[in-house]
Amino acid sequence: MKAFLFSLLTALILCSNGVFGIELVNADTEKKIDALLAQMTLEEKIGQMTQKNYWRGATHFEKMIREGKLGSLLNLVDAELANKYQKVALEESRLGIPLIIGRDVIHGFRTIFPIPLGLSCTWNPELVEEGTRISAVEARSTGINWTFAPMMDIARDPRWGRIAEGYGEDPFLASAMAAAMVRGFQGNDLADPFSLAACMKHYVGYGAAEGGRDYNTTYIPEQLLREVYLPPFKAAVDAGVATVMTAFNDLNGIPASGNEFTVRNILKGEWGFKGFVVSDWASITQMVPHGYCADHKEAAEKAVRAGVDMEMETPSYADHIAELLEEGKLTMEMIDDAVRRILRVKFALGLFENPYTDPSKYPPLVNEKHLAAAKEAAVQSTVLLKNRNGVLPLSKDIKRVAVIGPLADAPYEQLGTWSVDGNAQDTRTPLAALREFLAAEKILYVAGLSYSRSRDTREFPKAVKAAKKADAVLLFMGEEAILSGEAHCRANIDLPGAQEQLIKAVAATGKPIVLVVMAGRPLTLGHILNDVDAVLYAWHPGTMGGPALVDLIFGQVSPSGKLTVTFPKVVGQIPMYYNHKNTGRPPQASTWVHIDSIKIGAPQTSLGNESHYLDAGFLPQFPFGYGLSYTTFEYKDLKLSSTTVKRGETLKVSAVVKNTGPFAADEIVQLYIRDIAASITRPVRELKGFKRISLKPGEAKTVEFTLTEKDLAFPGPDMKMITEPGKFHVWIAPSSDSGLMGEFTLVE
Ligand code: GLC
């Protein structure tokens, strides 16, 4: 009984502190909204549903605000101007409704953190939450009170430029990261002057764009939508996210910004979401080129019907809602519901009482605390992909090190995509950090290429000469920031420009080579992987990427990041992801013959009739969950609390993980399951848990996970979550392609 009372008390305390997310609906606010709605003219209601981009120097916003025709601005980053507009809204408009002001604060505001794909490789939600909080504090000081983040579009195609903005290919991990970012942005109270309203995006299925080409068509069967693409959004809703942004893509023939099934039925119906939905930029009027609407009037009708409450930038709501109401194509209930949701968030933000921003109440941007957090995030985001002969870490006593590559000293590129309020002057590049860490005479710096796409090889001889003089070579290669992000997709994901040639030219010297990659996506590294001894994948590491990489390269700390997205060997293998189905003819190493080894005139059936490529085989370059360390870890003593589990029972799974190497380090221990036979085929592995542990050399820890029936569930034939009896495999593993496997049976 005592235990029950304790857990009840704990639950009550947690709820009262908002640990379970922001509560948008309360009786007092609803009464205030009722009173406002009763006074609002239709024009004022439509005004709340209208958001405009702030164009520097524009003068028409004051009039729109004064007349109640504008409820939101985006891209206004100026506390003084924001206060001026808020004053017009509060004191000069008829009803005094404040503005909600949005901005893309995606992975930092002025202090830029690693891109979200990099942050996800920390597998550290607490760290991501802390960094997100810092971003909120910095952004809020400029009058912004709403961010268009987190983005949690599952992506299985690294050609897609926006893979950089999300958390990779797995719904379980993406859900943890999405919830962490919502908590970081929103805190425990939206009215806190350091909180931002978060916006989960892009709802839904945007990352499944055919061919990895942005804005392209998506076909996602409902079962897959519910199993892979929706869960991170549900996790954000459960974490109390205040707003949602609909996506650009056509989802199964119905654009996401006009999709009543996903927005009104699932998000607002099934999930009971009480905040508001904003379109993406012009995603409503783009339903005309989609071929879903004949004109902007029909687009406005279908978007309102679908449940899109606010229109970003385009005027279809302002131009057509009144007429659509007159024609009976829309109802005032639909309009009132949209406005109610918008007002709910404005009340929750405390904007009616505190609409103004006093920058003096905020810490200076880019302060030491913020920079330290950004550095730690960059350290934990970086993934060690290769370390031949333990060439890393380098010794600080090294006599000379050659520093080569277009990303060694590229302050703007290092920030990555969507770093709109970052400042390249704040960036600490690897070269700058090395110059602080080593004596100047030890460093031989030759860019070799002036930017990532350059094909100008004239500096190669100078780079090779530097390498020959050095004891080791640090290559900083990758992508400029512009090569990933929105609309920036690549059909060839090799290192751009002449970087591969530069690597081979330097490798010919025979010196130990450490390759550091800064990129917004997984790249295909197969052409040069054998030419280098070590690879650190830093993504675009943000403002403090340089100091973070120096700490890693010289062993102040061991790399601990693990991949949250699969690295294909060649682009032709895409889509390639770990939680794939087994097929009826799964590939076998025993039967696969490399294309170059096929005998001339080989009989038709001599090559194994399984699911593989003759040239690229069937394995990725690096799998989901993979990442090396400066030490080694031994996994042993897998234990299951039982080999049969009844419905409603829990299963405890544990293993001992030991640091068997010379270096203290963190290890991300992963829990996977596989449902061997079910009414819908199941993936060969599904991530169901992860824990980060720190181990000193020789130290061992028992890592335990608990599996419940809910963890084994999947959307069944009728789309309801079901768990079916039968055999399951379970792993405790260092990555998705290895680990200790056990077996249990779920029984009725
Ligand atoms: C863009 C993006 C979206 C962003 C919005 C506002 O087109 O798709 O992610 O939040 O416009 O900048």
PDB file of C-alpha atoms in Angstrom, residues 243-452:
ATOM      1  CA  THR A 243       1.900  24.090 -32.133  1.00  0.00           C
ATOM      2  CA  VAL A 244       2.259  21.995 -35.272  1.00  0.00           C
ATOM      3  CA  MET A 245       3.390  22.847 -38.790  1.00  0.00           C
ATOM      4  CA  THR A 246       1.927  20.988 -41.734  1.00  0.00           C
ATOM      5  CA  ALA A 247       4.220  19.807 -44.488  1.00  0.00           C
ATOM      6  CA  PHE A 248       4.646  20.552 -48.193  1.00  0.00           C
ATOM      7  CA  ASN A 249       4.363  16.993 -49.435  1.00  0.00           C
ATOM      8  CA  ASP A 250       1.476  15.306 -51.179  1.00  0.00           C
ATOM      9  CA  LEU A 251       0.662  12.374 -48.882  1.00  0.00           C
ATOM     10  CA  ASN A 252      -1.017   9.518 -50.738  1.00  0.00           C
ATOM     11  CA  GLY A 253      -2.608  12.003 -53.126  1.00  0.00           C
ATOM     12  CA  ILE A 254      -3.713  14.538 -50.512  1.00  0.00           C
ATOM     13  CA  PRO A 255      -1.273  17.320 -49.595  1.00  0.00           C
ATOM     14  CA  ALA A 256      -0.334  17.329 -45.907  1.00  0.00           C
ATOM     15  CA  SER A 257      -1.621  20.916 -45.562  1.00  0.00           C
ATOM     16  CA  GLY A 258      -5.074  19.898 -46.706  1.00  0.00           C
ATOM     17  CA  ASN A 259      -5.169  16.433 -45.192  1.00  0.00           C
ATOM     18  CA  GLU A 260      -8.195  16.101 -42.961  1.00  0.00           C
ATOM     19  CA  PHE A 261      -7.311  12.512 -42.049  1.00  0.00           C
ATOM     20  CA  THR A 262      -3.919  13.282 -40.548  1.00  0.00           C
ATOM     21  CA  VAL A 263      -4.689  16.740 -39.116  1.00  0.00           C
ATOM     22  CA  ARG A 264      -8.290  16.759 -37.962  1.00  0.00           C
ATOM     23  CA  ASN A 265      -8.811  13.022 -37.440  1.00  0.00           C
ATOM     24  CA  ILE A 266      -5.499  11.826 -36.025  1.00  0.00           C
ATOM     25  CA  LEU A 267      -3.798  14.914 -34.550  1.00  0.00           C
ATOM     26  CA  LYS A 268      -6.849  16.750 -33.203  1.00  0.00           C
ATOM     27  CA  GLY A 269      -9.191  13.769 -32.919  1.00  0.00           C
ATOM     28  CA  GLU A 270      -7.344  10.629 -31.873  1.00  0.00           C
ATOM     29  CA  TRP A 271      -4.549  12.439 -30.058  1.00  0.00           C
ATOM     30  CA  GLY A 272      -6.676  15.275 -28.645  1.00  0.00           C
ATOM     31  CA  PHE A 273      -4.147  17.962 -29.590  1.00  0.00           C
ATOM     32  CA  LYS A 274      -5.298  21.306 -28.156  1.00  0.00           C
ATOM     33  CA  GLY A 275      -2.771  23.751 -29.604  1.00  0.00           C
ATOM     34  CA  PHE A 276      -2.840  25.210 -33.062  1.00  0.00           C
ATOM     35  CA  VAL A 277      -1.664  24.160 -36.527  1.00  0.00           C
ATOM     36  CA  VAL A 278       0.188  26.522 -38.841  1.00  0.00           C
ATOM     37  CA  SER A 279       0.825  25.812 -42.515  1.00  0.00           C
ATOM     38  CA  ASP A 280       4.309  25.780 -43.896  1.00  0.00           C
ATOM     39  CA  TRP A 281       5.339  28.741 -46.054  1.00  0.00           C
ATOM     40  CA  ALA A 282       2.691  28.919 -48.816  1.00  0.00           C
ATOM     41  CA  SER A 283       1.920  25.237 -48.397  1.00  0.00           C
ATOM     42  CA  ILE A 284      -1.800  26.055 -48.598  1.00  0.00           C
ATOM     43  CA  THR A 285      -1.740  27.873 -51.935  1.00  0.00           C
ATOM     44  CA  GLN A 286       0.743  25.276 -53.243  1.00  0.00           C
ATOM     45  CA  MET A 287      -2.165  22.830 -53.240  1.00  0.00           C
ATOM     46  CA  VAL A 288      -3.009  24.457 -56.584  1.00  0.00           C
ATOM     47  CA  PRO A 289       0.226  23.368 -58.317  1.00  0.00           C
ATOM     48  CA  HIS A 290      -0.137  20.056 -56.480  1.00  0.00           C
ATOM     49  CA  GLY A 291      -3.271  19.643 -58.535  1.00  0.00           C
ATOM     50  CA  TYR A 292      -5.456  19.222 -55.486  1.00  0.00           C
ATOM     51  CA  CYS A 293      -7.189  22.622 -55.671  1.00  0.00           C
ATOM     52  CA  ALA A 294      -8.406  24.605 -58.640  1.00  0.00           C
ATOM     53  CA  ASP A 295      -7.601  27.982 -57.058  1.00  0.00           C
ATOM     54  CA  HIS A 296      -6.609  29.681 -53.800  1.00  0.00           C
ATOM     55  CA  LYS A 297     -10.218  29.847 -52.681  1.00  0.00           C
ATOM     56  CA  GLU A 298     -10.560  26.068 -52.821  1.00  0.00           C
ATOM     57  CA  ALA A 299      -7.158  25.775 -51.156  1.00  0.00           C
ATOM     58  CA  ALA A 300      -8.356  27.947 -48.276  1.00  0.00           C
ATOM     59  CA  GLU A 301     -11.508  25.871 -47.936  1.00  0.00           C
ATOM     60  CA  LYS A 302      -9.661  22.534 -47.898  1.00  0.00           C
ATOM     61  CA  ALA A 303      -7.001  23.778 -45.489  1.00  0.00           C
ATOM     62  CA  VAL A 304      -9.540  25.101 -42.969  1.00  0.00           C
ATOM     63  CA  ARG A 305     -11.589  21.914 -43.287  1.00  0.00           C
ATOM     64  CA  ALA A 306      -8.443  19.875 -42.724  1.00  0.00           C
ATOM     65  CA  GLY A 307      -7.773  21.782 -39.508  1.00  0.00           C
ATOM     66  CA  VAL A 308      -4.973  24.157 -40.472  1.00  0.00           C
ATOM     67  CA  ASP A 309      -5.591  27.066 -38.102  1.00  0.00           C
ATOM     68  CA  MET A 310      -3.083  29.657 -39.325  1.00  0.00           C
ATOM     69  CA  GLU A 311      -1.746  30.461 -42.792  1.00  0.00           C
ATOM     70  CA  MET A 312       1.952  31.281 -43.083  1.00  0.00           C
ATOM     71  CA  GLU A 313       2.658  34.221 -45.425  1.00  0.00           C
ATOM     72  CA  THR A 314       0.128  33.653 -48.235  1.00  0.00           C
ATOM     73  CA  PRO A 315      -3.282  35.477 -48.188  1.00  0.00           C
ATOM     74  CA  SER A 316      -5.797  32.748 -49.092  1.00  0.00           C
ATOM     75  CA  TYR A 317      -7.451  32.827 -45.668  1.00  0.00           C
ATOM     76  CA  ALA A 318      -7.681  36.615 -45.638  1.00  0.00           C
ATOM     77  CA  ASP A 319      -8.944  36.651 -49.218  1.00  0.00           C
ATOM     78  CA  HIS A 320     -11.500  33.850 -49.161  1.00  0.00           C
ATOM     79  CA  ILE A 321     -12.740  32.706 -45.728  1.00  0.00           C
ATOM     80  CA  ALA A 322     -15.534  35.322 -45.555  1.00  0.00           C
ATOM     81  CA  GLU A 323     -16.831  34.282 -48.960  1.00  0.00           C
ATOM     82  CA  LEU A 324     -16.551  30.580 -48.128  1.00  0.00           C
ATOM     83  CA  LEU A 325     -18.619  31.171 -44.991  1.00  0.00           C
ATOM     84  CA  GLU A 326     -21.261  33.039 -46.972  1.00  0.00           C
ATOM     85  CA  GLU A 327     -21.431  30.153 -49.430  1.00  0.00           C
ATOM     86  CA  GLY A 328     -21.781  27.692 -46.563  1.00  0.00           C
ATOM     87  CA  LYS A 329     -18.606  25.889 -47.567  1.00  0.00           C
ATOM     88  CA  LEU A 330     -17.107  26.622 -44.153  1.00  0.00           C
ATOM     89  CA  THR A 331     -18.825  27.055 -40.798  1.00  0.00           C
ATOM     90  CA  MET A 332     -18.215  29.628 -38.091  1.00  0.00           C
ATOM     91  CA  GLU A 333     -17.539  26.695 -35.699  1.00  0.00           C
ATOM     92  CA  MET A 334     -14.477  25.794 -37.783  1.00  0.00           C
ATOM     93  CA  ILE A 335     -13.245  29.398 -37.666  1.00  0.00           C
ATOM     94  CA  ASP A 336     -13.935  29.743 -33.945  1.00  0.00           C
ATOM     95  CA  ASP A 337     -12.089  26.499 -33.204  1.00  0.00           C
ATOM     96  CA  ALA A 338      -9.040  27.728 -35.115  1.00  0.00           C
ATOM     97  CA  VAL A 339      -9.049  31.087 -33.337  1.00  0.00           C
ATOM     98  CA  ARG A 340      -9.634  29.454 -29.956  1.00  0.00           C
ATOM     99  CA  ARG A 341      -6.538  27.296 -30.440  1.00  0.00           C
ATOM    100  CA  ILE A 342      -4.402  30.273 -31.418  1.00  0.00           C
ATOM    101  CA  LEU A 343      -5.627  32.308 -28.439  1.00  0.00           C
ATOM    102  CA  ARG A 344      -4.993  29.335 -26.138  1.00  0.00           C
ATOM    103  CA  VAL A 345      -1.304  29.392 -27.009  1.00  0.00           C
ATOM    104  CA  LYS A 346      -1.099  33.175 -26.695  1.00  0.00           C
ATOM    105  CA  PHE A 347      -2.658  32.971 -23.237  1.00  0.00           C
ATOM    106  CA  ALA A 348      -0.382  30.084 -22.260  1.00  0.00           C
ATOM    107  CA  LEU A 349       2.615  32.179 -23.332  1.00  0.00           C
ATOM    108  CA  GLY A 350       1.392  34.888 -20.957  1.00  0.00           C
ATOM    109  CA  LEU A 351       1.426  37.393 -23.790  1.00  0.00           C
ATOM    110  CA  PHE A 352      -1.717  39.187 -22.647  1.00  0.00           C
ATOM    111  CA  GLU A 353      -0.058  40.028 -19.340  1.00  0.00           C
ATOM    112  CA  ASN A 354       3.585  40.207 -20.481  1.00  0.00           C
ATOM    113  CA  PRO A 355       3.811  40.937 -24.197  1.00  0.00           C
ATOM    114  CA  TYR A 356       7.016  42.925 -24.020  1.00  0.00           C
ATOM    115  CA  THR A 357      10.636  41.800 -24.033  1.00  0.00           C
ATOM    116  CA  ASP A 358      13.242  43.414 -21.830  1.00  0.00           C
ATOM    117  CA  PRO A 359      16.604  42.254 -23.257  1.00  0.00           C
ATOM    118  CA  SER A 360      18.358  43.368 -20.071  1.00  0.00           C
ATOM    119  CA  LYS A 361      16.630  40.491 -18.271  1.00  0.00           C
ATOM    120  CA  TYR A 362      18.498  37.923 -20.397  1.00  0.00           C
ATOM    121  CA  PRO A 363      22.068  36.678 -20.237  1.00  0.00           C
ATOM    122  CA  PRO A 364      24.423  37.875 -22.976  1.00  0.00           C
ATOM    123  CA  LEU A 365      24.239  35.784 -26.128  1.00  0.00           C
ATOM    124  CA  VAL A 366      27.178  33.417 -26.780  1.00  0.00           C
ATOM    125  CA  ASN A 367      28.339  33.475 -23.157  1.00  0.00           C
ATOM    126  CA  GLU A 368      30.811  30.984 -21.742  1.00  0.00           C
ATOM    127  CA  LYS A 369      28.061  28.737 -20.312  1.00  0.00           C
ATOM    128  CA  HIS A 370      26.306  28.565 -23.659  1.00  0.00           C
ATOM    129  CA  LEU A 371      29.561  27.924 -25.512  1.00  0.00           C
ATOM    130  CA  ALA A 372      30.514  25.171 -23.078  1.00  0.00           C
ATOM    131  CA  ALA A 373      27.167  23.460 -23.656  1.00  0.00           C
ATOM    132  CA  ALA A 374      27.596  23.757 -27.416  1.00  0.00           C
ATOM    133  CA  LYS A 375      31.074  22.263 -27.164  1.00  0.00           C
ATOM    134  CA  GLU A 376      29.875  19.293 -25.091  1.00  0.00           C
ATOM    135  CA  ALA A 377      27.078  18.700 -27.580  1.00  0.00           C
ATOM    136  CA  ALA A 378      29.617  18.735 -30.425  1.00  0.00           C
ATOM    137  CA  VAL A 379      31.842  16.284 -28.555  1.00  0.00           C
ATOM    138  CA  GLN A 380      28.997  13.839 -27.955  1.00  0.00           C
ATOM    139  CA  SER A 381      27.582  14.241 -31.476  1.00  0.00           C
ATOM    140  CA  THR A 382      30.814  13.206 -33.169  1.00  0.00           C
ATOM    141  CA  VAL A 383      31.012   9.563 -34.283  1.00  0.00           C
ATOM    142  CA  LEU A 384      34.286   7.685 -34.602  1.00  0.00           C
ATOM    143  CA  LEU A 385      33.773   5.559 -37.719  1.00  0.00           C
ATOM    144  CA  LYS A 386      37.290   4.199 -38.136  1.00  0.00           C
ATOM    145  CA  ASN A 387      40.500   4.090 -36.125  1.00  0.00           C
ATOM    146  CA  ARG A 388      42.980   1.804 -37.875  1.00  0.00           C
ATOM    147  CA  ASN A 389      45.860   0.786 -35.611  1.00  0.00           C
ATOM    148  CA  GLY A 390      44.646   3.157 -32.967  1.00  0.00           C
ATOM    149  CA  VAL A 391      46.060   6.151 -34.758  1.00  0.00           C
ATOM    150  CA  LEU A 392      43.737   8.270 -32.612  1.00  0.00           C
ATOM    151  CA  PRO A 393      44.109   9.895 -30.166  1.00  0.00           C
ATOM    152  CA  LEU A 394      47.158  11.827 -31.272  1.00  0.00           C
ATOM    153  CA  SER A 395      49.732  12.839 -28.713  1.00  0.00           C
ATOM    154  CA  LYS A 396      50.003  16.464 -27.700  1.00  0.00           C
ATOM    155  CA  ASP A 397      53.780  15.964 -28.008  1.00  0.00           C
ATOM    156  CA  ILE A 398      53.455  15.419 -31.735  1.00  0.00           C
ATOM    157  CA  LYS A 399      56.209  17.363 -33.500  1.00  0.00           C
ATOM    158  CA  ARG A 400      54.340  18.515 -36.567  1.00  0.00           C
ATOM    159  CA  VAL A 401      50.805  18.055 -37.796  1.00  0.00           C
ATOM    160  CA  ALA A 402      49.583  18.951 -41.258  1.00  0.00           C
ATOM    161  CA  VAL A 403      46.135  20.517 -41.299  1.00  0.00           C
ATOM    162  CA  ILE A 404      44.506  20.262 -44.714  1.00  0.00           C
ATOM    163  CA  GLY A 405      41.052  20.648 -46.223  1.00  0.00           C
ATOM    164  CA  PRO A 406      38.298  23.170 -47.039  1.00  0.00           C
ATOM    165  CA  LEU A 407      36.524  22.656 -43.696  1.00  0.00           C
ATOM    166  CA  ALA A 408      39.571  23.241 -41.455  1.00  0.00           C
ATOM    167  CA  ASP A 409      38.878  26.934 -41.182  1.00  0.00           C
ATOM    168  CA  ALA A 410      35.382  27.558 -42.548  1.00  0.00           C
ATOM    169  CA  PRO A 411      33.483  29.424 -39.818  1.00  0.00           C
ATOM    170  CA  TYR A 412      30.236  29.834 -41.752  1.00  0.00           C
ATOM    171  CA  GLU A 413      30.140  26.312 -43.222  1.00  0.00           C
ATOM    172  CA  GLN A 414      30.769  24.731 -39.826  1.00  0.00           C
ATOM    173  CA  LEU A 415      27.443  26.104 -38.529  1.00  0.00           C
ATOM    174  CA  GLY A 416      25.444  24.035 -40.985  1.00  0.00           C
ATOM    175  CA  THR A 417      21.954  24.582 -42.366  1.00  0.00           C
ATOM    176  CA  TRP A 418      19.259  26.619 -40.565  1.00  0.00           C
ATOM    177  CA  SER A 419      21.724  28.615 -38.485  1.00  0.00           C
ATOM    178  CA  VAL A 420      20.007  31.843 -39.530  1.00  0.00           C
ATOM    179  CA  ASP A 421      20.869  33.797 -36.370  1.00  0.00           C
ATOM    180  CA  GLY A 422      24.306  32.295 -35.912  1.00  0.00           C
ATOM    181  CA  ASN A 423      27.303  34.511 -36.412  1.00  0.00           C
ATOM    182  CA  ALA A 424      30.311  33.116 -38.264  1.00  0.00           C
ATOM    183  CA  GLN A 425      32.505  35.493 -36.278  1.00  0.00           C
ATOM    184  CA  ASP A 426      31.657  33.483 -33.164  1.00  0.00           C
ATOM    185  CA  THR A 427      32.730  30.190 -34.703  1.00  0.00           C
ATOM    186  CA  ARG A 428      35.803  28.452 -33.282  1.00  0.00           C
ATOM    187  CA  THR A 429      37.150  26.455 -36.196  1.00  0.00           C
ATOM    188  CA  PRO A 430      39.427  23.403 -35.914  1.00  0.00           C
ATOM    189  CA  LEU A 431      42.394  25.440 -37.158  1.00  0.00           C
ATOM    190  CA  ALA A 432      41.785  28.166 -34.589  1.00  0.00           C
ATOM    191  CA  ALA A 433      41.386  25.600 -31.824  1.00  0.00           C
ATOM    192  CA  LEU A 434      44.533  23.752 -32.892  1.00  0.00           C
ATOM    193  CA  ARG A 435      46.463  27.007 -32.810  1.00  0.00           C
ATOM    194  CA  GLU A 436      45.362  27.463 -29.215  1.00  0.00           C
ATOM    195  CA  PHE A 437      46.228  23.892 -28.305  1.00  0.00           C
ATOM    196  CA  LEU A 438      49.570  23.394 -30.073  1.00  0.00           C
ATOM    197  CA  ALA A 439      52.559  25.648 -30.536  1.00  0.00           C
ATOM    198  CA  ALA A 440      52.261  27.503 -33.873  1.00  0.00           C
ATOM    199  CA  GLU A 441      55.389  25.927 -35.323  1.00  0.00           C
ATOM    200  CA  LYS A 442      53.842  22.476 -34.976  1.00  0.00           C
ATOM    201  CA  ILE A 443      51.013  23.288 -37.356  1.00  0.00           C
ATOM    202  CA  LEU A 444      51.452  23.141 -41.149  1.00  0.00           C
ATOM    203  CA  TYR A 445      48.195  24.469 -42.597  1.00  0.00           C
ATOM    204  CA  VAL A 446      47.307  24.217 -46.279  1.00  0.00           C
ATOM    205  CA  ALA A 447      43.619  24.388 -47.240  1.00  0.00           C
ATOM    206  CA  GLY A 448      44.294  22.500 -50.480  1.00  0.00           C
ATOM    207  CA  LEU A 449      40.826  23.432 -51.680  1.00  0.00           C
ATOM    208  CA  SER A 450      39.238  26.775 -50.858  1.00  0.00           C
ATOM    209  CA  TYR A 451      35.691  25.372 -50.613  1.00  0.00           C
ATOM    210  CA  SER A 452      34.100  21.942 -50.594  1.00  0.00           C
TER     211      SER A 452
END
